[in-house]
Amino acid sequence: MIRLAIQKSGRLSEDSLNLIRECGISFVSSTYKLKTEATNFPLEILFLRDDDIPGYVQDGVADLGIVGQNVLVEAGFPALEVEALGFSKCRLSLAVPRGEEYSSVASLQGKNIATSYPEILGRYLAGEGVQAQLHTISGSVEIAPSIGLADAICDIVSSGSTLLGNGLREVETVFRSEAVLIANQNLGAEKQHLLEKLRFRMQAVRRARRNKYIILNAPVAALDQVKALLPGIKSPTVTKLAEEGWVSVQSVVNEDDFWHVTDQLKAVGAEGLLVLPIEKMIS
Ligand code: ATP
Ligand code: ZN
């Protein structure tokens, strides 16, 4: 049995639960319960505040956890990270009141900065050779300048609309974060084996999310070009169509390249493109 801690309720919760489910692990979750046991994998899931997760994993109360890198690094345990998970991407940024003059980080010399991330920000400012007074507050950081508590803030930004609504301007990115799987560093052999099994499944889910299955028809004359555009995992599958001079090609394409590749496929004469999601991808 291995214990995984995830956020009880917040921005990481749903994606964490979905990832576990997509790994083929079934469990009953209820928002009232603090833990649940999977029915088809030796896994126990604990529901905690995200800030508590790194410490619990470090101490071995939980074997594994899913948290944002921002929380992990702030807690001082970056070495626990074992796998980046690709969701909850956000950045930690410095922001100043919109009317305020700002040319570089040096403009923050001697200023008061409100943040929930004194460790990460402190290290960043030290690296830039800037000395400032950091005021640690745990929430609603973005209102600090308007109530006279600080000259600037450092907080999580995803779209920037919260900053805008509070009359702030984002000026520097201090840290980029995404959700990560973390693990205690002294897992026994059995738990280590379960961790590897979980990682293998998480990697397969992630790879599948990043790729699409594509099926199309192409004139035989264009086959070499189509093959070059769709190298797939090993090579594309090519079958003859009933219509003379045409083939059907099946392959896998990376989501990032998808639209670019599609345009080129059409340009060389491909028709009838079908694109399907992939559930798992095992290399
Ligand atoms: P808790 O009550 O568990 O302490 P919280 O209020 O500290 O929750 P959330 O706001 O739910 O935390 O955010 C959890 C994590 O999600 C953050 O630490 C960060 O890694 C990530 N995150 C925060 N804001 C965003 C965002 N706007 N977009 C994407 N990810 C985000
Ligand atoms: Zn939190």
CSV table of C-alpha atoms and ligand atoms in Angstrom, one decimal:
chain,number,residue,atom,x,y,z
A,1,MET,CA,0.0,0.0,0.0
A,2,ILE,CA,1.3,3.5,-0.9
A,3,ARG,CA,-0.1,6.8,0.3
A,4,LEU,CA,-0.6,9.7,-2.0
A,5,ALA,CA,-1.6,13.2,-0.7
A,6,ILE,CA,-3.5,15.5,-3.0
A,7,GLN,CA,-5.1,18.9,-2.5
A,8,LYS,CA,-8.5,18.6,-0.7
A,9,SER,CA,-10.2,21.5,-2.6
A,10,GLY,CA,-8.5,24.0,-4.8
A,11,ARG,CA,-7.0,24.4,-8.2
A,12,LEU,CA,-5.0,21.2,-8.2
A,13,SER,CA,-7.8,18.9,-6.9
A,14,GLU,CA,-9.8,18.1,-10.0
A,15,ASP,CA,-6.8,17.6,-12.3
A,16,SER,CA,-5.1,15.4,-9.7
A,17,LEU,CA,-8.1,13.2,-9.3
A,18,ASN,CA,-8.5,13.0,-13.1
A,19,LEU,CA,-4.9,12.0,-13.6
A,20,ILE,CA,-5.3,9.2,-11.0
A,21,ARG,CA,-8.5,8.0,-12.7
A,22,GLU,CA,-6.8,8.1,-16.2
A,23,CYS,CA,-4.1,5.9,-14.7
A,24,GLY,CA,-6.8,3.3,-14.5
A,25,ILE,CA,-7.2,3.6,-10.7
A,26,SER,CA,-10.7,3.5,-9.3
A,27,PHE,CA,-11.8,4.9,-6.0
A,28,VAL,CA,-14.8,6.5,-4.4
A,29,SER,CA,-14.2,10.1,-3.5
A,30,SER,CA,-16.3,12.2,-1.2
A,31,THR,CA,-15.6,15.8,-0.3
A,32,TYR,CA,-16.3,15.0,3.4
A,33,LYS,CA,-13.7,12.3,3.7
A,34,LEU,CA,-10.1,12.9,4.5
A,35,LYS,CA,-8.9,9.7,2.8
A,36,THR,CA,-10.0,7.0,0.5
A,37,GLU,CA,-8.7,3.7,-0.7
A,38,ALA,CA,-8.4,2.7,-4.4
A,39,THR,CA,-10.3,-0.5,-5.2
A,40,ASN,CA,-8.0,-1.8,-7.9
A,41,PHE,CA,-4.5,-0.6,-6.9
A,42,PRO,CA,-2.8,-0.6,-3.5
A,43,LEU,CA,-3.2,3.1,-3.1
A,44,GLU,CA,-4.6,5.3,-0.3
A,45,ILE,CA,-5.4,8.9,-1.2
A,46,LEU,CA,-5.2,11.6,1.5
A,47,PHE,CA,-7.0,14.9,1.0
A,48,LEU,CA,-5.0,17.8,2.5
A,49,ARG,CA,-4.2,21.5,2.2
A,50,ASP,CA,-1.6,21.9,-0.5
A,51,ASP,CA,0.8,23.8,1.8
A,52,ASP,CA,1.0,20.8,4.1
A,53,ILE,CA,1.8,18.2,1.5
A,54,PRO,CA,5.6,18.8,1.0
A,55,GLY,CA,6.2,18.5,4.8
A,56,TYR,CA,4.1,15.4,5.1
A,57,VAL,CA,5.9,13.7,2.2
A,58,GLN,CA,9.3,14.8,3.6
A,59,ASP,CA,8.4,13.3,7.0
A,60,GLY,CA,6.9,10.1,5.5
A,61,VAL,CA,3.3,10.7,6.8
A,62,ALA,CA,2.5,10.4,3.1
A,63,ASP,CA,4.7,8.5,0.6
A,64,LEU,CA,3.7,10.6,-2.4
A,65,GLY,CA,2.1,13.9,-3.1
A,66,ILE,CA,0.9,16.1,-5.9
A,67,VAL,CA,1.6,19.9,-5.4
A,68,GLY,CA,2.6,23.0,-7.4
A,69,GLN,CA,6.4,23.5,-7.7
A,70,ASN,CA,5.8,26.9,-6.2
A,71,VAL,CA,4.6,25.4,-2.9
A,72,LEU,CA,7.3,22.7,-3.0
A,73,VAL,CA,10.2,25.1,-3.5
A,74,GLU,CA,8.8,27.6,-1.0
A,75,ALA,CA,8.6,24.8,1.6
A,76,GLY,CA,12.3,24.1,0.9
A,77,PHE,CA,12.0,20.5,-0.4
A,78,PRO,CA,12.7,20.8,-4.2
A,79,ALA,CA,14.6,17.5,-4.1
A,80,LEU,CA,11.3,15.6,-3.5
A,81,GLU,CA,10.2,16.2,-7.1
A,82,VAL,CA,10.1,13.0,-9.2
A,83,GLU,CA,7.8,13.9,-12.2
A,84,ALA,CA,6.4,17.0,-13.8
A,85,LEU,CA,2.7,16.5,-14.5
A,86,GLY,CA,2.0,19.3,-17.0
A,87,PHE,CA,-1.1,20.9,-15.4
A,88,SER,CA,-1.7,23.9,-13.1
A,89,LYS,CA,0.8,25.9,-15.0
A,90,CYS,CA,1.2,29.3,-13.6
A,91,ARG,CA,3.9,31.9,-12.8
A,92,LEU,CA,5.0,33.8,-9.8
A,93,SER,CA,5.4,37.5,-10.8
A,94,LEU,CA,6.3,40.8,-9.3
A,95,ALA,CA,3.7,43.5,-9.9
A,96,VAL,CA,3.6,47.3,-9.2
A,97,PRO,CA,0.8,49.9,-9.2
A,98,ARG,CA,0.1,50.9,-12.7
A,99,GLY,CA,1.1,54.5,-12.4
A,100,GLU,CA,4.3,53.7,-10.6
A,101,GLU,CA,7.6,54.2,-12.4
A,102,TYR,CA,9.5,51.0,-13.0
A,103,SER,CA,12.5,50.3,-15.2
A,104,SER,CA,14.1,47.1,-13.8
A,105,VAL,CA,14.2,45.0,-10.7
A,106,ALA,CA,16.6,47.7,-9.3
A,107,SER,CA,13.5,50.0,-9.0
A,108,LEU,CA,12.4,47.8,-6.1
A,109,GLN,CA,15.5,48.6,-4.0
A,110,GLY,CA,14.4,49.5,-0.5
A,111,LYS,CA,10.7,48.9,-1.3
A,112,ASN,CA,8.1,47.0,0.7
A,113,ILE,CA,6.9,43.9,-1.2
A,114,ALA,CA,4.0,41.8,0.0
A,115,THR,CA,4.0,38.1,-0.9
A,116,SER,CA,3.1,34.6,0.2
A,117,TYR,CA,6.4,33.4,-1.2
A,118,PRO,CA,9.2,35.0,0.9
A,119,GLU,CA,11.6,32.1,0.2
A,120,ILE,CA,11.4,32.1,-3.6
A,121,LEU,CA,11.2,35.9,-3.8
A,122,GLY,CA,14.0,36.4,-1.3
A,123,ARG,CA,16.3,34.2,-3.3
A,124,TYR,CA,15.3,35.9,-6.6
A,125,LEU,CA,16.0,39.4,-5.2
A,126,ALA,CA,19.3,38.3,-3.7
A,127,GLY,CA,20.3,36.9,-7.1
A,128,GLU,CA,19.5,40.3,-8.7
A,129,GLY,CA,21.3,42.2,-5.9
A,130,VAL,CA,18.2,44.0,-4.7
A,131,GLN,CA,17.4,44.6,-1.1
A,132,ALA,CA,13.8,45.0,-0.2
A,133,GLN,CA,11.5,44.4,2.8
A,134,LEU,CA,9.3,41.4,2.4
A,135,HIS,CA,5.9,41.2,4.1
A,136,THR,CA,4.6,37.7,4.2
A,137,ILE,CA,0.8,37.6,4.0
A,138,SER,CA,-1.1,34.4,3.2
A,139,GLY,CA,-3.9,35.6,1.0
A,140,SER,CA,-5.3,38.6,-1.0
A,141,VAL,CA,-1.8,39.8,-1.7
A,142,GLU,CA,-2.9,41.8,-4.7
A,143,ILE,CA,-4.8,44.4,-2.5
A,144,ALA,CA,-1.7,45.2,-0.4
A,145,PRO,CA,-0.6,48.2,-2.4
A,146,SER,CA,-4.0,49.8,-2.5
A,147,ILE,CA,-4.4,49.7,1.2
A,148,GLY,CA,-0.9,51.1,1.7
A,149,LEU,CA,0.6,47.8,3.0
A,150,ALA,CA,3.2,47.5,0.3
A,151,ASP,CA,4.8,49.2,-2.7
A,152,ALA,CA,4.8,46.0,-4.8
A,153,ILE,CA,3.6,42.4,-4.7
A,154,CYS,CA,4.8,39.0,-5.8
A,155,ASP,CA,2.0,36.5,-6.4
A,156,ILE,CA,0.7,33.8,-8.7
A,157,VAL,CA,-0.5,35.0,-12.0
A,158,SER,CA,-2.2,33.0,-14.7
A,159,SER,CA,-4.2,35.4,-16.9
A,160,GLY,CA,-3.3,38.7,-15.3
A,161,SER,CA,-7.0,39.8,-14.9
A,162,THR,CA,-6.8,39.9,-11.1
A,163,LEU,CA,-3.8,42.2,-11.3
A,164,LEU,CA,-5.5,44.4,-13.7
A,165,GLY,CA,-8.6,44.6,-11.5
A,166,ASN,CA,-6.4,45.8,-8.6
A,167,GLY,CA,-4.6,48.4,-10.7
A,168,LEU,CA,-1.4,46.5,-10.9
A,169,ARG,CA,1.1,45.9,-13.7
A,170,GLU,CA,3.1,42.7,-14.0
A,171,VAL,CA,6.8,43.6,-14.3
A,172,GLU,CA,8.9,40.5,-13.7
A,173,THR,CA,8.5,36.7,-13.8
A,174,VAL,CA,10.1,35.3,-10.7
A,175,PHE,CA,9.3,31.6,-11.0
A,176,ARG,CA,7.4,29.3,-13.4
A,177,SER,CA,5.4,26.4,-11.9
A,178,GLU,CA,3.4,23.4,-12.7
A,179,ALA,CA,2.0,20.5,-10.7
A,180,VAL,CA,4.6,17.8,-9.8
A,181,LEU,CA,4.5,14.3,-8.3
A,182,ILE,CA,6.7,14.3,-5.2
A,183,ALA,CA,8.0,11.3,-3.2
A,184,ASN,CA,9.6,10.5,0.1
A,185,GLN,CA,13.2,9.8,-0.4
A,186,ASN,CA,13.4,6.7,1.8
A,187,LEU,CA,10.6,4.5,0.3
A,188,GLY,CA,11.1,0.8,0.9
A,189,ALA,CA,11.4,-1.6,-2.0
A,190,GLU,CA,7.7,-2.4,-2.2
A,191,LYS,CA,6.6,1.3,-2.2
A,192,GLN,CA,9.4,2.2,-4.7
A,193,HIS,CA,8.0,-0.5,-7.0
A,194,LEU,CA,4.5,1.0,-6.7
A,195,LEU,CA,5.9,4.5,-7.3
A,196,GLU,CA,7.6,3.3,-10.5
A,197,LYS,CA,4.3,1.7,-11.6
A,198,LEU,CA,2.4,4.9,-11.0
A,199,ARG,CA,5.0,7.0,-12.8
A,200,PHE,CA,4.9,4.7,-15.8
A,201,ARG,CA,1.2,5.1,-16.0
A,202,MET,CA,1.3,8.9,-15.5
A,203,GLN,CA,3.9,9.2,-18.3
A,204,ALA,CA,1.6,7.1,-20.6
A,205,VAL,CA,-1.3,9.4,-19.9
A,206,ARG,CA,0.7,12.5,-20.4
A,207,ARG,CA,2.2,11.3,-23.7
A,208,ALA,CA,-1.3,10.4,-24.9
A,209,ARG,CA,-2.7,13.8,-24.0
A,210,ARG,CA,0.1,15.4,-26.0
A,211,ASN,CA,-0.6,13.3,-29.1
A,212,LYS,CA,-3.5,12.7,-31.5
A,213,TYR,CA,-4.2,9.8,-33.8
A,214,ILE,CA,-4.7,10.9,-37.4
A,215,ILE,CA,-6.2,9.0,-40.3
A,216,LEU,CA,-6.3,10.4,-43.8
A,217,ASN,CA,-6.5,9.5,-47.5
A,218,ALA,CA,-3.8,10.5,-49.9
A,219,PRO,CA,-2.9,10.0,-53.5
A,220,VAL,CA,-0.1,7.4,-53.9
A,221,ALA,CA,2.0,10.1,-55.7
A,222,ALA,CA,2.0,12.1,-52.5
A,223,LEU,CA,2.9,9.2,-50.2
A,224,ASP,CA,6.5,10.1,-49.6
A,225,GLN,CA,5.6,13.6,-48.6
A,226,VAL,CA,2.9,12.4,-46.3
A,227,LYS,CA,5.2,9.9,-44.7
A,228,ALA,CA,7.8,12.6,-44.1
A,229,LEU,CA,5.1,14.8,-42.4
A,230,LEU,CA,3.8,11.9,-40.2
A,231,PRO,CA,6.7,9.9,-39.0
A,232,GLY,CA,4.6,8.5,-36.2
A,233,ILE,CA,6.1,6.3,-33.5
A,234,LYS,CA,8.0,3.9,-35.8
A,235,SER,CA,6.4,4.7,-39.2
A,236,PRO,CA,2.9,5.3,-40.4
A,237,THR,CA,0.5,2.5,-41.3
A,238,VAL,CA,-0.3,2.6,-45.0
A,239,THR,CA,-3.2,0.6,-46.6
A,240,LYS,CA,-4.6,0.7,-50.1
A,241,LEU,CA,-8.0,2.2,-50.7
A,242,ALA,CA,-10.5,0.4,-53.0
A,243,GLU,CA,-10.1,3.4,-55.3
A,244,GLU,CA,-7.0,3.0,-57.6
A,245,GLY,CA,-4.1,5.4,-56.9
A,246,TRP,CA,-5.1,6.2,-53.3
A,247,VAL,CA,-4.0,5.0,-49.9
A,248,SER,CA,-5.1,5.5,-46.3
A,249,VAL,CA,-2.4,6.6,-43.9
A,250,GLN,CA,-2.7,6.3,-40.1
A,251,SER,CA,-0.2,7.8,-37.7
A,252,VAL,CA,0.3,9.8,-34.4
A,253,VAL,CA,1.0,13.5,-34.4
A,254,ASN,CA,2.1,15.8,-31.6
A,255,GLU,CA,-0.5,18.3,-30.6
A,256,ASP,CA,2.0,21.2,-30.8
A,257,ASP,CA,2.7,20.4,-34.4
A,258,PHE,CA,-0.9,19.5,-35.3
A,259,TRP,CA,-2.2,22.5,-37.2
A,260,HIS,CA,1.1,23.1,-39.0
A,261,VAL,CA,1.2,19.5,-40.1
A,262,THR,CA,-2.4,19.5,-41.1
A,263,ASP,CA,-1.9,22.5,-43.4
A,264,GLN,CA,1.0,20.8,-45.1
A,265,LEU,CA,-0.9,17.5,-45.5
A,266,LYS,CA,-3.7,19.4,-47.3
A,267,ALA,CA,-1.2,21.2,-49.4
A,268,VAL,CA,0.2,17.9,-50.7
A,269,GLY,CA,-3.3,16.5,-51.5
A,270,ALA,CA,-4.4,14.7,-48.4
A,271,GLU,CA,-8.2,14.4,-47.9
A,272,GLY,CA,-10.7,13.2,-45.4
A,273,LEU,CA,-8.6,13.8,-42.3
A,274,LEU,CA,-9.9,12.1,-39.1
A,275,VAL,CA,-8.3,13.1,-35.8
A,276,LEU,CA,-8.9,10.9,-32.7
A,277,PRO,CA,-7.9,11.3,-29.1
A,278,ILE,CA,-5.5,8.7,-27.6
A,279,GLU,CA,-6.2,7.3,-24.2
A,280,LYS,CA,-2.8,5.7,-23.3
A,281,MET,CA,0.5,5.8,-25.1
A,282,ILE,CA,3.1,3.2,-24.1
A,283,SER,CA,6.5,3.5,-25.6
B,1,ATP,P1,-5.3,25.4,0.0
B,1,ATP,O1,-6.6,25.7,0.6
B,1,ATP,O2,-5.1,23.9,-0.3
B,1,ATP,O3,-4.1,25.9,0.7
B,1,ATP,P2,-4.6,27.4,-2.0
B,1,ATP,O4,-5.6,28.5,-1.9
B,1,ATP,O5,-3.3,27.6,-1.4
B,1,ATP,O6,-5.3,26.1,-1.5
B,1,ATP,P3,-5.0,27.2,-4.9
B,1,ATP,O7,-5.4,28.5,-5.2
B,1,ATP,O8,-6.1,26.1,-4.9
B,1,ATP,O9,-4.2,27.1,-3.5
B,1,ATP,O10,-3.8,26.8,-5.8
B,1,ATP,C1,-3.1,25.6,-5.7
B,1,ATP,C2,-2.0,25.6,-6.7
B,1,ATP,O11,-2.4,25.7,-8.0
B,1,ATP,C3,-1.0,26.8,-6.5
B,1,ATP,O12,-0.1,26.5,-5.5
B,1,ATP,C4,-0.4,26.8,-7.9
B,1,ATP,O13,0.6,25.9,-8.0
B,1,ATP,C5,-1.5,26.5,-8.8
B,1,ATP,N1,-2.3,27.6,-9.3
B,1,ATP,C6,-2.6,28.7,-8.6
B,1,ATP,N2,-3.2,29.6,-9.3
B,1,ATP,C7,-3.3,29.1,-10.5
B,1,ATP,C8,-3.9,29.6,-11.7
B,1,ATP,N3,-4.5,30.7,-11.8
B,1,ATP,N4,-3.8,28.7,-12.8
B,1,ATP,C9,-3.2,27.6,-12.7
B,1,ATP,N5,-2.6,27.1,-11.6
B,1,ATP,C10,-2.7,27.8,-10.5
B,2,ZN,ZN,-2.4,26.6,-0.1
